GROMACS .gro file of N, CA and C in nm:
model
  432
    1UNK      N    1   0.770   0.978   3.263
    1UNK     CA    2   0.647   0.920   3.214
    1UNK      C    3   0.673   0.853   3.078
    2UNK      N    4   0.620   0.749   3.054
    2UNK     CA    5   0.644   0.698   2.922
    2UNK      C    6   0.542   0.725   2.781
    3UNK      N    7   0.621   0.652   2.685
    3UNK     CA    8   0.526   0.743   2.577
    3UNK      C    9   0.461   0.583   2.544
    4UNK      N   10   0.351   0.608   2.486
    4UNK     CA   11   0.254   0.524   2.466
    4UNK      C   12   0.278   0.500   2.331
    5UNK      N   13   0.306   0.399   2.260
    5UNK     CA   14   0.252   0.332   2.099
    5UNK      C   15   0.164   0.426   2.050
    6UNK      N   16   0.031   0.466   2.095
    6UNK     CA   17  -0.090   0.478   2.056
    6UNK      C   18  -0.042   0.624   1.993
    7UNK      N   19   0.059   0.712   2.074
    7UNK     CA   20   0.121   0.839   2.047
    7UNK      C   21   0.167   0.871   1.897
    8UNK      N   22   0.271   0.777   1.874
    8UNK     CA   23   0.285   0.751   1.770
    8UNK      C   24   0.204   0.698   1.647
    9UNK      N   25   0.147   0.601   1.677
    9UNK     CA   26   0.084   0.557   1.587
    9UNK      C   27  -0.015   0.666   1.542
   10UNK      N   28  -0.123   0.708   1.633
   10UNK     CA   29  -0.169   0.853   1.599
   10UNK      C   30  -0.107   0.977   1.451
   11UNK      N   31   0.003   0.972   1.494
   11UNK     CA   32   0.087   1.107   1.489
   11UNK      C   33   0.108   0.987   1.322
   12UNK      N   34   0.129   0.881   1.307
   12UNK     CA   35   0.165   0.846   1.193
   12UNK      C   36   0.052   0.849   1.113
   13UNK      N   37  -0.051   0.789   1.144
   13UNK     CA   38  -0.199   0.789   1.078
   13UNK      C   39  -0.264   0.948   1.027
   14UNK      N   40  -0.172   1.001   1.067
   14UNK     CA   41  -0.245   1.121   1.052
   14UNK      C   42  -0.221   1.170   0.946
   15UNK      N   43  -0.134   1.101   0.848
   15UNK     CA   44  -0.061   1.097   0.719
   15UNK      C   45  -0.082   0.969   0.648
   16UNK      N   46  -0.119   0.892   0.709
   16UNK     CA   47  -0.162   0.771   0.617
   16UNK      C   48  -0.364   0.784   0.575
   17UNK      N   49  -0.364   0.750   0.450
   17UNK     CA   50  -0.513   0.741   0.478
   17UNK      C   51  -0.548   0.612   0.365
   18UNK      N   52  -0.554   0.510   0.448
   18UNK     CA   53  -0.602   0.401   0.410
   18UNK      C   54  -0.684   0.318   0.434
   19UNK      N   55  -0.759   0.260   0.304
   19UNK     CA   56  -0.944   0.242   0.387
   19UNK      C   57  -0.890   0.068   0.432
   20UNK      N   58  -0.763   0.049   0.439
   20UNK     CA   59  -0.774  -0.105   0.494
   20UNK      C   60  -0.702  -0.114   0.612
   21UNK      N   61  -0.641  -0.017   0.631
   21UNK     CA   62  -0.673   0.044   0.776
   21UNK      C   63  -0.788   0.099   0.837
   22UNK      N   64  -0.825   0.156   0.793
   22UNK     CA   65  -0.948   0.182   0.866
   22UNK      C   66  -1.067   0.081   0.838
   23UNK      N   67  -1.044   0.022   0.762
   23UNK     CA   68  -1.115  -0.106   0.772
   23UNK      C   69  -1.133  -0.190   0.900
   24UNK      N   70  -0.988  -0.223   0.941
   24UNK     CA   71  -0.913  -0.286   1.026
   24UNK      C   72  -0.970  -0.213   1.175
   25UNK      N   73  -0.933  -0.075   1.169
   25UNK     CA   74  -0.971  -0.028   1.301
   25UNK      C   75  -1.108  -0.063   1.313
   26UNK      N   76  -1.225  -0.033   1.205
   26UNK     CA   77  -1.359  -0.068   1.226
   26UNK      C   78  -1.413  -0.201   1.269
   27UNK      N   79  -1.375  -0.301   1.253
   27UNK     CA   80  -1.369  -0.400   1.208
   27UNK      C   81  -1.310  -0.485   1.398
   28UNK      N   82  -1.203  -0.432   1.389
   28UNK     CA   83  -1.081  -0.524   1.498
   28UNK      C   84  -1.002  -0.488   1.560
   29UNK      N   85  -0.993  -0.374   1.659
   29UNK     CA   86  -0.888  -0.270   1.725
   29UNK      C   87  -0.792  -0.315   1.743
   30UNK      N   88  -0.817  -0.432   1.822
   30UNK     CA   89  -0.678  -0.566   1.846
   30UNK      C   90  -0.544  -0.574   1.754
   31UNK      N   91  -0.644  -0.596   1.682
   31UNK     CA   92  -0.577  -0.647   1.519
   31UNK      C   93  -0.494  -0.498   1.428
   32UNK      N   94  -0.575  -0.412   1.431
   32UNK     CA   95  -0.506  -0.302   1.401
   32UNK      C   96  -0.413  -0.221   1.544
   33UNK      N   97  -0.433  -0.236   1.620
   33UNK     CA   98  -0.314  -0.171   1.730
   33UNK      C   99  -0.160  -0.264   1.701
   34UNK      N  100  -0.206  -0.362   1.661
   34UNK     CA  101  -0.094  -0.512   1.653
   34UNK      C  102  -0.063  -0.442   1.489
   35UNK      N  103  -0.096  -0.415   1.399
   35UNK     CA  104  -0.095  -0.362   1.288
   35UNK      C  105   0.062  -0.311   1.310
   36UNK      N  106  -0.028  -0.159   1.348
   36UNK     CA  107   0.013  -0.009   1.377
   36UNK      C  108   0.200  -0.019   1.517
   37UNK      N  109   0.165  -0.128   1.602
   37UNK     CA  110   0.236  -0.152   1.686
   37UNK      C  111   0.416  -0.248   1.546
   38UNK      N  112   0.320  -0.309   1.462
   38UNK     CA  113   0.430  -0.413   1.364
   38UNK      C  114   0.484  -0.241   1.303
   39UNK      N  115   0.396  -0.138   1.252
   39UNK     CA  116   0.520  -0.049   1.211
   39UNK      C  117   0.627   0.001   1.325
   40UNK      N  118   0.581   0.059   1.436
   40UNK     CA  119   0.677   0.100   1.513
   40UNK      C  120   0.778   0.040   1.576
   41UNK      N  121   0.770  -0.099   1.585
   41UNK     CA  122   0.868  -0.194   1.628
   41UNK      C  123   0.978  -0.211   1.533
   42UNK      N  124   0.902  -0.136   1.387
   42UNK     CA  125   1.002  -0.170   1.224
   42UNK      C  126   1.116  -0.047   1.238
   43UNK      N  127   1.042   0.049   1.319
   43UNK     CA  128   1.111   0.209   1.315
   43UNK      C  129   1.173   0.219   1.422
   44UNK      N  130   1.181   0.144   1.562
   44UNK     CA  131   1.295   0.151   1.619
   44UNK      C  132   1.417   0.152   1.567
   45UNK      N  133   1.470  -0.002   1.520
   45UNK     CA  134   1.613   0.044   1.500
   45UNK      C  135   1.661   0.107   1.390
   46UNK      N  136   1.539   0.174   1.269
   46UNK     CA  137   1.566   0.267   1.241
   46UNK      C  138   1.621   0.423   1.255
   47UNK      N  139   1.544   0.436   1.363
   47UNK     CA  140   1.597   0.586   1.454
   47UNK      C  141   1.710   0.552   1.554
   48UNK      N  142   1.871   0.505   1.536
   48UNK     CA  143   1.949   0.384   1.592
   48UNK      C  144   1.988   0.525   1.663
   49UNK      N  145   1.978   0.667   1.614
   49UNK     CA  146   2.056   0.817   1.655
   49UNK      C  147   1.997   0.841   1.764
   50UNK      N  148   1.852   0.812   1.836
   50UNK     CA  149   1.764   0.826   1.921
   50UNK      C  150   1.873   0.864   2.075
   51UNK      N  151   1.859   1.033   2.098
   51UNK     CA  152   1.901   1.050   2.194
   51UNK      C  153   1.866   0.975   2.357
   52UNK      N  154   1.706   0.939   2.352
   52UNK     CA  155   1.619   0.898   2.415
   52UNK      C  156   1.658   0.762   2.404
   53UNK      N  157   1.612   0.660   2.527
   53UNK     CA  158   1.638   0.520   2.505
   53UNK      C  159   1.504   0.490   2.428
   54UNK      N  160   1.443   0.422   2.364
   54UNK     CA  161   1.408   0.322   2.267
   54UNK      C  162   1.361   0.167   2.313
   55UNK      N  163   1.389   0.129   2.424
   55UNK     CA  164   1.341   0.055   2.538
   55UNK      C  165   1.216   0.061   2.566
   56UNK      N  166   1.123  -0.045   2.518
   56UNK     CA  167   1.006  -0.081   2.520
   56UNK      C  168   0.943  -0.200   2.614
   57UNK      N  169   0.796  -0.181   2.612
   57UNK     CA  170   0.744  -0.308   2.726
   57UNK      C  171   0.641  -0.303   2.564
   58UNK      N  172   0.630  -0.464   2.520
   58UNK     CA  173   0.557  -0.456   2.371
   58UNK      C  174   0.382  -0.488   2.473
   59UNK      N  175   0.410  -0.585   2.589
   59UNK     CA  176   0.262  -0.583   2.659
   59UNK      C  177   0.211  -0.490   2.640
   60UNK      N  178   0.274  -0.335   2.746
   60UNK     CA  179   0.194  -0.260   2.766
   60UNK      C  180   0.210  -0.115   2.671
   61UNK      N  181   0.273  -0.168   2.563
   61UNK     CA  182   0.242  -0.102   2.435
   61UNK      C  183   0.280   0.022   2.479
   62UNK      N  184   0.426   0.071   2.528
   62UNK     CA  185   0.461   0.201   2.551
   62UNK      C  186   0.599   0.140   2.542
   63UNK      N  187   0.641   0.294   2.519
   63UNK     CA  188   0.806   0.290   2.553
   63UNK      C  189   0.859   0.339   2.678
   64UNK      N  190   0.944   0.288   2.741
   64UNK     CA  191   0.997   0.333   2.892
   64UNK      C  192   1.012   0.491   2.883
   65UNK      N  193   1.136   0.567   2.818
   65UNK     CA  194   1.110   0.639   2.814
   65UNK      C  195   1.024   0.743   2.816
   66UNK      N  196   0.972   0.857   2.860
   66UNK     CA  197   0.944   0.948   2.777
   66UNK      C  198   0.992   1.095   2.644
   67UNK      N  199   0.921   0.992   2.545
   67UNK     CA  200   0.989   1.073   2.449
   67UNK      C  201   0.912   1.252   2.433
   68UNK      N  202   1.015   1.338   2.336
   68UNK     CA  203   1.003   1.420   2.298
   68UNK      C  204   0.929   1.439   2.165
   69UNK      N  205   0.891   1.569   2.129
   69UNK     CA  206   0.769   1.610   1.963
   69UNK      C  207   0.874   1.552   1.881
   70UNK      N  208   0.991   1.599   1.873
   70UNK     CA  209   1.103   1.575   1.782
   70UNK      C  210   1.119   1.377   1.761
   71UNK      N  211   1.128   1.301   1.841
   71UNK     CA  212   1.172   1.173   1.856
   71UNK      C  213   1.024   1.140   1.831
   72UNK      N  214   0.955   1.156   1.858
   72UNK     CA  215   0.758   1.114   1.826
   72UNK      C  216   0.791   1.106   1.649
   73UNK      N  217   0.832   1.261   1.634
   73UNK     CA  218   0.773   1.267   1.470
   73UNK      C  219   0.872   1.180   1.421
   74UNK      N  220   1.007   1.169   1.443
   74UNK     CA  221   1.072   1.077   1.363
   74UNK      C  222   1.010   0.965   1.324
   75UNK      N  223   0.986   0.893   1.474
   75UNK     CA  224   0.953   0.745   1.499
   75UNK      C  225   0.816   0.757   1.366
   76UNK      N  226   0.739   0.852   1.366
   76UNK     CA  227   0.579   0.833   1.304
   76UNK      C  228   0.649   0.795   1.167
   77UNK      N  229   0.745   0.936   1.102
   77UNK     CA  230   0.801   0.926   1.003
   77UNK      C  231   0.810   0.768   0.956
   78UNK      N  232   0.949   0.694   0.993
   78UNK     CA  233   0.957   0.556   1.003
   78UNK      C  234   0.798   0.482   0.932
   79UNK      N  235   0.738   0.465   1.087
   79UNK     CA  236   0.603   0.407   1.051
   79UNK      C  237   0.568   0.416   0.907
   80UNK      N  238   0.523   0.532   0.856
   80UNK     CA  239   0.462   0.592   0.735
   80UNK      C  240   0.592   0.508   0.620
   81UNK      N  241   0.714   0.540   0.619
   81UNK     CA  242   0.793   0.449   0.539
   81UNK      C  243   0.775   0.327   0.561
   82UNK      N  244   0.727   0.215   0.623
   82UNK     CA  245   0.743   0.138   0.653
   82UNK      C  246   0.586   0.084   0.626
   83UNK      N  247   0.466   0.176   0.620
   83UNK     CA  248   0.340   0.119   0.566
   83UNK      C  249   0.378   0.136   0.390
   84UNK      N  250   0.461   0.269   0.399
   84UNK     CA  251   0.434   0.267   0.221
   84UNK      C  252   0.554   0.163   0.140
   85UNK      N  253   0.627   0.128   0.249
   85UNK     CA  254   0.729   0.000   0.144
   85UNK      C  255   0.642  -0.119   0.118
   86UNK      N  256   0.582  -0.102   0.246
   86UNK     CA  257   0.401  -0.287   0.238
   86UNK      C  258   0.382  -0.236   0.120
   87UNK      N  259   0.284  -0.079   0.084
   87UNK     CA  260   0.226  -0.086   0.009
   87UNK      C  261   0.285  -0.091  -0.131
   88UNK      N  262   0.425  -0.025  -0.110
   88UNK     CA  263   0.518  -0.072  -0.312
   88UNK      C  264   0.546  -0.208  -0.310
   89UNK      N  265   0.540  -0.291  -0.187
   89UNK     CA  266   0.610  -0.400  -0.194
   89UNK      C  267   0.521  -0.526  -0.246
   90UNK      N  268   0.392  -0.461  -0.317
   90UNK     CA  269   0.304  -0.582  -0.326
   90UNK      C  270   0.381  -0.664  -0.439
   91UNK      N  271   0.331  -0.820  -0.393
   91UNK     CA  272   0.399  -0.862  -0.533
   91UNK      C  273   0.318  -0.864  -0.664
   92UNK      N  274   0.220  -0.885  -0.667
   92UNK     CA  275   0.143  -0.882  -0.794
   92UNK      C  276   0.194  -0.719  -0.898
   93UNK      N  277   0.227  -0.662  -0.817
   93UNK     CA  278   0.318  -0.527  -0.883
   93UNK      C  279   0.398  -0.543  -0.922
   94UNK      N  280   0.497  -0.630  -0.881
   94UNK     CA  281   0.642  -0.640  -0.879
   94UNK      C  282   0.637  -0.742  -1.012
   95UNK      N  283   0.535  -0.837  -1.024
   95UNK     CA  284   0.534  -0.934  -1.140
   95UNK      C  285   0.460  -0.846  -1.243
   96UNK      N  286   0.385  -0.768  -1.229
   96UNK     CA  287   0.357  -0.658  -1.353
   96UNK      C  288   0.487  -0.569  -1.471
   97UNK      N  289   0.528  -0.546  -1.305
   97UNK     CA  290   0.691  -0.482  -1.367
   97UNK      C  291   0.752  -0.548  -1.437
   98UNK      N  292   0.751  -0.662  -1.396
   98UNK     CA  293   0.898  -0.773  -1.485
   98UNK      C  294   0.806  -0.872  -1.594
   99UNK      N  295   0.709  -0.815  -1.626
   99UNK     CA  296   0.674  -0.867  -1.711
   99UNK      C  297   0.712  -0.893  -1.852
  100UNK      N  298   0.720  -1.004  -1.926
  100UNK     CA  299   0.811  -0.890  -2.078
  100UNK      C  300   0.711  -0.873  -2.187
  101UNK      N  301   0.605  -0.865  -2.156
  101UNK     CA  302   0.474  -0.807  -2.242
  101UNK      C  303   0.511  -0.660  -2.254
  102UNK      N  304   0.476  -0.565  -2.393
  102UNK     CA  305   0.503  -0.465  -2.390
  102UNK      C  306   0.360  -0.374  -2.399
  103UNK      N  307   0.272  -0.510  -2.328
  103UNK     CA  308   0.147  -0.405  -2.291
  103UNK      C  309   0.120  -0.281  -2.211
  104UNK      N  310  -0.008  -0.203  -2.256
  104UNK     CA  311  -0.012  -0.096  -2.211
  104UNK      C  312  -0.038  -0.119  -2.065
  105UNK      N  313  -0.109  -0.229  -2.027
  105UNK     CA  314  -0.098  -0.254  -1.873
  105UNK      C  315   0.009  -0.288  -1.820
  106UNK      N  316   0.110  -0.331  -1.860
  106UNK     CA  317   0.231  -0.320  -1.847
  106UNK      C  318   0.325  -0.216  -1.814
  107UNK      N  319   0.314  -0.092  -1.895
  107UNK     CA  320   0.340   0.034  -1.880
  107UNK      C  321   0.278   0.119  -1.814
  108UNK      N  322   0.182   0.095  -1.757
  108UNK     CA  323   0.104   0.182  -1.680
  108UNK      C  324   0.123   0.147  -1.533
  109UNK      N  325   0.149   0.032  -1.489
  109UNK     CA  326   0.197  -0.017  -1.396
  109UNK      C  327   0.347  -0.046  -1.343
  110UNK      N  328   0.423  -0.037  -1.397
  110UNK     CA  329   0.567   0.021  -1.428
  110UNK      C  330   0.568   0.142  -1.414
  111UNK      N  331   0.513   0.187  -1.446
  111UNK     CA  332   0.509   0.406  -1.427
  111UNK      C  333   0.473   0.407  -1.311
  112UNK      N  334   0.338   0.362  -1.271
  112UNK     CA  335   0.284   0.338  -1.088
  112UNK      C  336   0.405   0.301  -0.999
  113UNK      N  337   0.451   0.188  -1.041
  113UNK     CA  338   0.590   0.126  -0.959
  113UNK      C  339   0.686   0.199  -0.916
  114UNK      N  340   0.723   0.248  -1.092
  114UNK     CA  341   0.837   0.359  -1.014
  114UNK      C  342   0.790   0.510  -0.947
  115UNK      N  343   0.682   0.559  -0.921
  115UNK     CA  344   0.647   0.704  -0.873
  115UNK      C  345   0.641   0.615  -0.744
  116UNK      N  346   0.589   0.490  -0.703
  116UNK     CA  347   0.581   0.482  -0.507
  116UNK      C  348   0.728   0.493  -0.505
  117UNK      N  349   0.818   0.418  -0.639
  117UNK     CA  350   0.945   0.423  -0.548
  117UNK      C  351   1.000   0.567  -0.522
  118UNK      N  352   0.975   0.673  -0.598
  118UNK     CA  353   0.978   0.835  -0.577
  118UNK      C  354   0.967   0.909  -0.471
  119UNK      N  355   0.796   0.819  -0.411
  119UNK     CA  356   0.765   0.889  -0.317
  119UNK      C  357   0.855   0.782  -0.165
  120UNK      N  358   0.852   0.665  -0.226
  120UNK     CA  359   0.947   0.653  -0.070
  120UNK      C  360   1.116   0.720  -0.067
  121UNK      N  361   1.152   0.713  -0.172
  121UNK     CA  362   1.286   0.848  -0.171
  121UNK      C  363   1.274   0.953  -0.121
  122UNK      N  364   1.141   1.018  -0.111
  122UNK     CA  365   1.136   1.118  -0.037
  122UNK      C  366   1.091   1.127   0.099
  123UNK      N  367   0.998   1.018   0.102
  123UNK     CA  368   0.973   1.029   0.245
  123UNK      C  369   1.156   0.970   0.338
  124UNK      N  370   1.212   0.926   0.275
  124UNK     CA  371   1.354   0.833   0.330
  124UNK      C  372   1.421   1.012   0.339
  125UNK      N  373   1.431   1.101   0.243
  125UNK     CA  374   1.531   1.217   0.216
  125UNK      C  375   1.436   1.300   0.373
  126UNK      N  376   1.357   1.288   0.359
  126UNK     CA  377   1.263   1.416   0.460
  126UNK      C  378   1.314   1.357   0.621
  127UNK      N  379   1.323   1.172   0.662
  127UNK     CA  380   1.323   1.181   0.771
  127UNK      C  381   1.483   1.176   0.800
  128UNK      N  382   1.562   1.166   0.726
  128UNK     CA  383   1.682   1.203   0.712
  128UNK      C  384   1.723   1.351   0.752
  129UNK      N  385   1.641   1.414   0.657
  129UNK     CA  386   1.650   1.557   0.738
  129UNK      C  387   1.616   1.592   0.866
  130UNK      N  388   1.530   1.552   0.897
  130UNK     CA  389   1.460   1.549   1.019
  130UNK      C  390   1.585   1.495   1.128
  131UNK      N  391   1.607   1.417   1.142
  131UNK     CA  392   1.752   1.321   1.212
  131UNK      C  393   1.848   1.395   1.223
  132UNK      N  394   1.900   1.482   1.121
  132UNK     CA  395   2.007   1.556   1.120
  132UNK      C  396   1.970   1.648   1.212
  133UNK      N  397   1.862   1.748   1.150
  133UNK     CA  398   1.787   1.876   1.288
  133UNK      C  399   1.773   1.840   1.403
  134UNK      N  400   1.735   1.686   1.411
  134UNK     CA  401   1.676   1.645   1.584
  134UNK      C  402   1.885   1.623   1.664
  135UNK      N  403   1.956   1.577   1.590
  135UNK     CA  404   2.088   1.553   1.623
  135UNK      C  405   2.189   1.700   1.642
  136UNK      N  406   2.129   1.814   1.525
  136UNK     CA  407   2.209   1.910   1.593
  136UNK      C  408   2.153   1.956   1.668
  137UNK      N  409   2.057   1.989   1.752
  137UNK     CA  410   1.983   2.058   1.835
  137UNK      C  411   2.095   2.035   1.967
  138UNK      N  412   2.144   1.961   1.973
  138UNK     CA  413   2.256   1.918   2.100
  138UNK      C  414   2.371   1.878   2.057
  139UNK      N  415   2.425   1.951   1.994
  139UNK     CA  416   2.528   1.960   1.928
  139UNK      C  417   2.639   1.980   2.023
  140UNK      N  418   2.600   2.074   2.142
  140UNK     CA  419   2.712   2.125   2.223
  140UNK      C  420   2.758   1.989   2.327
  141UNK      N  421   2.630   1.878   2.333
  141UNK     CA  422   2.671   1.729   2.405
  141UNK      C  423   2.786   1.671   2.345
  142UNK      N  424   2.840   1.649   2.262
  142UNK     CA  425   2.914   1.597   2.169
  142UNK      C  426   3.061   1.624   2.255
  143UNK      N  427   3.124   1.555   2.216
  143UNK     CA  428   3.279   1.560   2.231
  143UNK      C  429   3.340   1.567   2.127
  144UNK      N  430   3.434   1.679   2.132
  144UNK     CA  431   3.522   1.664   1.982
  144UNK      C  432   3.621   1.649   2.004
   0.00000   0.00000   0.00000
């Protein structure tokens, strides 16, 4: 049986809470499934370790496979890195940063800048971990 987009995306949202997403869902399901569908297409060849094939139909918004809890949460993982790099990646931030004003809006936004980049280090260190646990679990498949 295959796993559905919607699986994931779920399982990712459930950690994101953003009112322009949910804007979006209120608003335009279309538009946000196409959203939510642009992260998971970002987190495929991220999860490149994926015991499971990764082989998708983007029509019918599933993956051939059916995946496992373990390969779900990765993939969500991904997603969630991949909404919060959009969200460090704004540029009007990025021109705050490099500003050479030594205003206090300057510094206050520079401090903002670097804590998303903190928190995507960690979300990057956590699904890393995660990858490693989902990879030894079948450890004994391996050839040495």
């Amino acid at each position: 049986m295959a796993t559905s987009f919607d699986v994931i995306g779920e399982r990712a949202m459930s950690v994101i809470d953003d009112y322009k997403l949910r804007k979006l869902w209120n608003v335009n399901i279309d538009m946000f499934e196409s959203r939510i569908d642009s992260f998971i297409l970002n987190a495929i060849p991220r999860f490149w370790q994926c015991n499971s094939s990764l082989a998708y139909d983007a029509q019918g918004r599933q993956f051939e496979a059916d995946l496992n809890t373990m390969e779900i949460q990765i993939l969500a993982d991904y997603c969630v890195i991949t909404w919060w790099e959009g969200e460090t990646n704004v540029a009007s931030q990025i021109a705050l940063k490099l500003k050479t004003s030594n205003s206090f809006s300057f510094n206050s936004e520079s401090q903002n800048f670097k804590e998303k980049q903190n928190v995507l280090d960690k979300l990057r260190e956590e699904v890393d971990r995660q990858t490693t646990n989902y990879l030894l679990q079948d450890l004994s498949s391996y050839d040495y």
